[in-house]
mmCIF file of C-alpha atoms in Angstrom:
data_model
loop_
_atom_site.group_PDB
_atom_site.id
_atom_site.type_symbol
_atom_site.label_atom_id
_atom_site.label_comp_id
_atom_site.label_asym_id
_atom_site.label_seq_id
_atom_site.Cartn_x
_atom_site.Cartn_y
_atom_site.Cartn_z
ATOM 1 C CA THR P 207 0.000 0.000 0.000
ATOM 2 C CA ASN P 208 0.980 3.645 -0.234
ATOM 3 C CA VAL P 209 1.276 3.862 3.537
ATOM 4 C CA GLN P 210 3.635 0.885 3.674
ATOM 5 C CA ARG P 211 5.701 2.210 0.766
ATOM 6 C CA ALA P 212 5.988 5.617 2.442
ATOM 7 C CA LEU P 213 6.920 4.082 5.798
ATOM 8 C CA ARG P 214 9.805 2.193 4.196
ATOM 9 C CA MET P 215 11.187 5.529 2.996
ATOM 10 C CA LEU P 216 11.221 7.096 6.482
ATOM 11 C CA ASP P 217 13.882 6.847 9.148
ATOM 12 C CA GLN P 218 12.467 4.841 12.062
ATOM 13 C CA LYS P 219 13.874 7.266 14.637
ATOM 14 C CA ASP P 220 12.014 10.103 12.910
ATOM 15 C CA LEU P 221 8.897 7.969 12.890
ATOM 16 C CA VAL P 222 9.232 7.387 16.648
ATOM 17 C CA ARG P 223 9.529 11.136 17.293
ATOM 18 C CA ALA P 224 6.572 11.926 15.040
ATOM 19 C CA LEU P 225 4.359 9.203 16.530
ATOM 20 C CA LYS P 226 5.206 10.222 20.098
ATOM 21 C CA GLY P 227 2.953 13.256 19.691
ATOM 22 C CA ALA P 228 0.513 11.903 17.109
ATOM 23 C CA PRO P 229 -3.207 11.436 17.749
ATOM 24 C CA GLU P 230 -4.161 7.849 18.551
ATOM 25 C CA GLU P 231 -5.972 7.327 15.229
ATOM 26 C CA VAL P 232 -2.877 8.407 13.274
ATOM 27 C CA ARG P 233 -0.647 6.204 15.411
ATOM 28 C CA GLU P 234 -2.953 3.222 14.821
ATOM 29 C CA LYS P 235 -3.065 3.842 11.047
ATOM 30 C CA ILE P 236 0.734 3.847 10.898
ATOM 31 C CA LEU P 237 1.268 0.897 13.239
ATOM 32 C CA SER P 238 -1.337 -1.227 11.447
ATOM 33 C CA ASN P 239 0.783 -0.903 8.305
ATOM 34 C CA THR P 240 3.968 -2.266 9.866
ATOM 35 C CA SER P 241 5.212 -5.765 10.579
ATOM 36 C CA ALA P 242 4.863 -7.135 14.112
ATOM 37 C CA ARG P 243 8.611 -6.721 14.665
ATOM 38 C CA VAL P 244 8.636 -3.087 13.551
ATOM 39 C CA ARG P 245 5.435 -2.353 15.485
ATOM 40 C CA THR P 246 6.991 -3.743 18.677
ATOM 41 C CA PHE P 247 10.149 -1.697 18.123
ATOM 42 C CA LEU P 248 8.202 1.506 17.471
ATOM 43 C CA LEU P 249 5.931 1.076 20.506
ATOM 44 C CA GLU P 250 8.894 0.385 22.786
ATOM 45 C CA GLU P 251 10.793 3.382 21.459
ATOM 46 C CA ILE P 252 7.749 5.661 21.694
ATOM 47 C CA ASP P 253 7.399 4.679 25.365
ATOM 48 C CA VAL P 254 10.970 5.647 26.239
ATOM 49 C CA ALA P 255 11.509 8.512 23.788
ATOM 50 C CA ASP P 256 12.402 11.734 25.563
ATOM 51 C CA VAL P 257 11.616 14.403 23.011
ATOM 52 C CA SER P 258 10.278 17.902 23.351
ATOM 53 C CA ALA P 259 7.045 19.128 21.801
ATOM 54 C CA GLY P 260 9.178 21.239 19.460
ATOM 55 C CA GLU P 261 11.155 18.211 18.276
ATOM 56 C CA ILE P 262 7.923 16.293 17.711
ATOM 57 C CA LEU P 263 6.412 19.113 15.662
ATOM 58 C CA ASP P 264 9.619 19.665 13.655
ATOM 59 C CA THR P 265 9.780 15.955 12.812
ATOM 60 C CA GLN P 266 6.096 15.787 11.873
ATOM 61 C CA VAL P 267 6.485 18.793 9.560
ATOM 62 C CA ARG P 268 9.656 17.361 8.001
ATOM 63 C CA ILE P 269 7.905 14.014 7.346
ATOM 64 C CA ALA P 270 4.838 15.731 5.864
ATOM 65 C CA ASP P 271 7.065 17.811 3.571
ATOM 66 C CA TYR P 272 8.979 14.689 2.500
ATOM 67 C CA LEU P 273 5.763 12.751 1.785
ATOM 68 C CA GLN P 274 4.464 15.622 -0.342
ATOM 69 C CA LYS P 275 7.780 15.716 -2.225
ATOM 70 C CA ILE P 276 7.775 12.005 -3.047
ATOM 71 C CA ALA P 277 4.097 12.225 -4.004
ATOM 72 C CA ARG P 278 4.950 14.981 -6.500
ATOM 73 C CA GLU P 279 7.690 12.685 -7.853
ATOM 74 C CA GLY P 280 5.077 9.959 -8.371
ATOM 75 C CA LYS P 281 6.611 7.557 -5.827
ATOM 76 C CA ILE P 282 3.445 7.437 -3.700
ATOM 77 C CA ASP P 283 -0.161 8.512 -4.130
ATOM 78 C CA LEU P 284 -1.551 10.614 -1.308
ATOM 79 C CA THR P 285 -5.099 10.826 -2.651
ATOM 80 C CA GLU P 286 -7.822 9.185 -0.580
ATOM 81 C CA PRO P 287 -9.138 5.948 -2.038
ATOM 82 C CA ALA P 288 -12.783 5.989 -3.145
ATOM 83 C CA THR P 289 -15.118 4.349 -0.659
#
């Protein structure tokens, strides 16, 4: 899926920082698109991550900018699927 493809392109440490401050529904969407091993790693790291609100926001913005860039390059599709 697009989510899985995008996740493979992100640094896991950045993902931990971004998920630390993410709403539960966003966190669940991301974690449900990872393997059990990666999910366990991310949850453990999120629990112990000591990051400031500023670091979380900076990382979230950087990831959003990167996802938009790779979408423009045609590497992922960020449009919502029809339901």
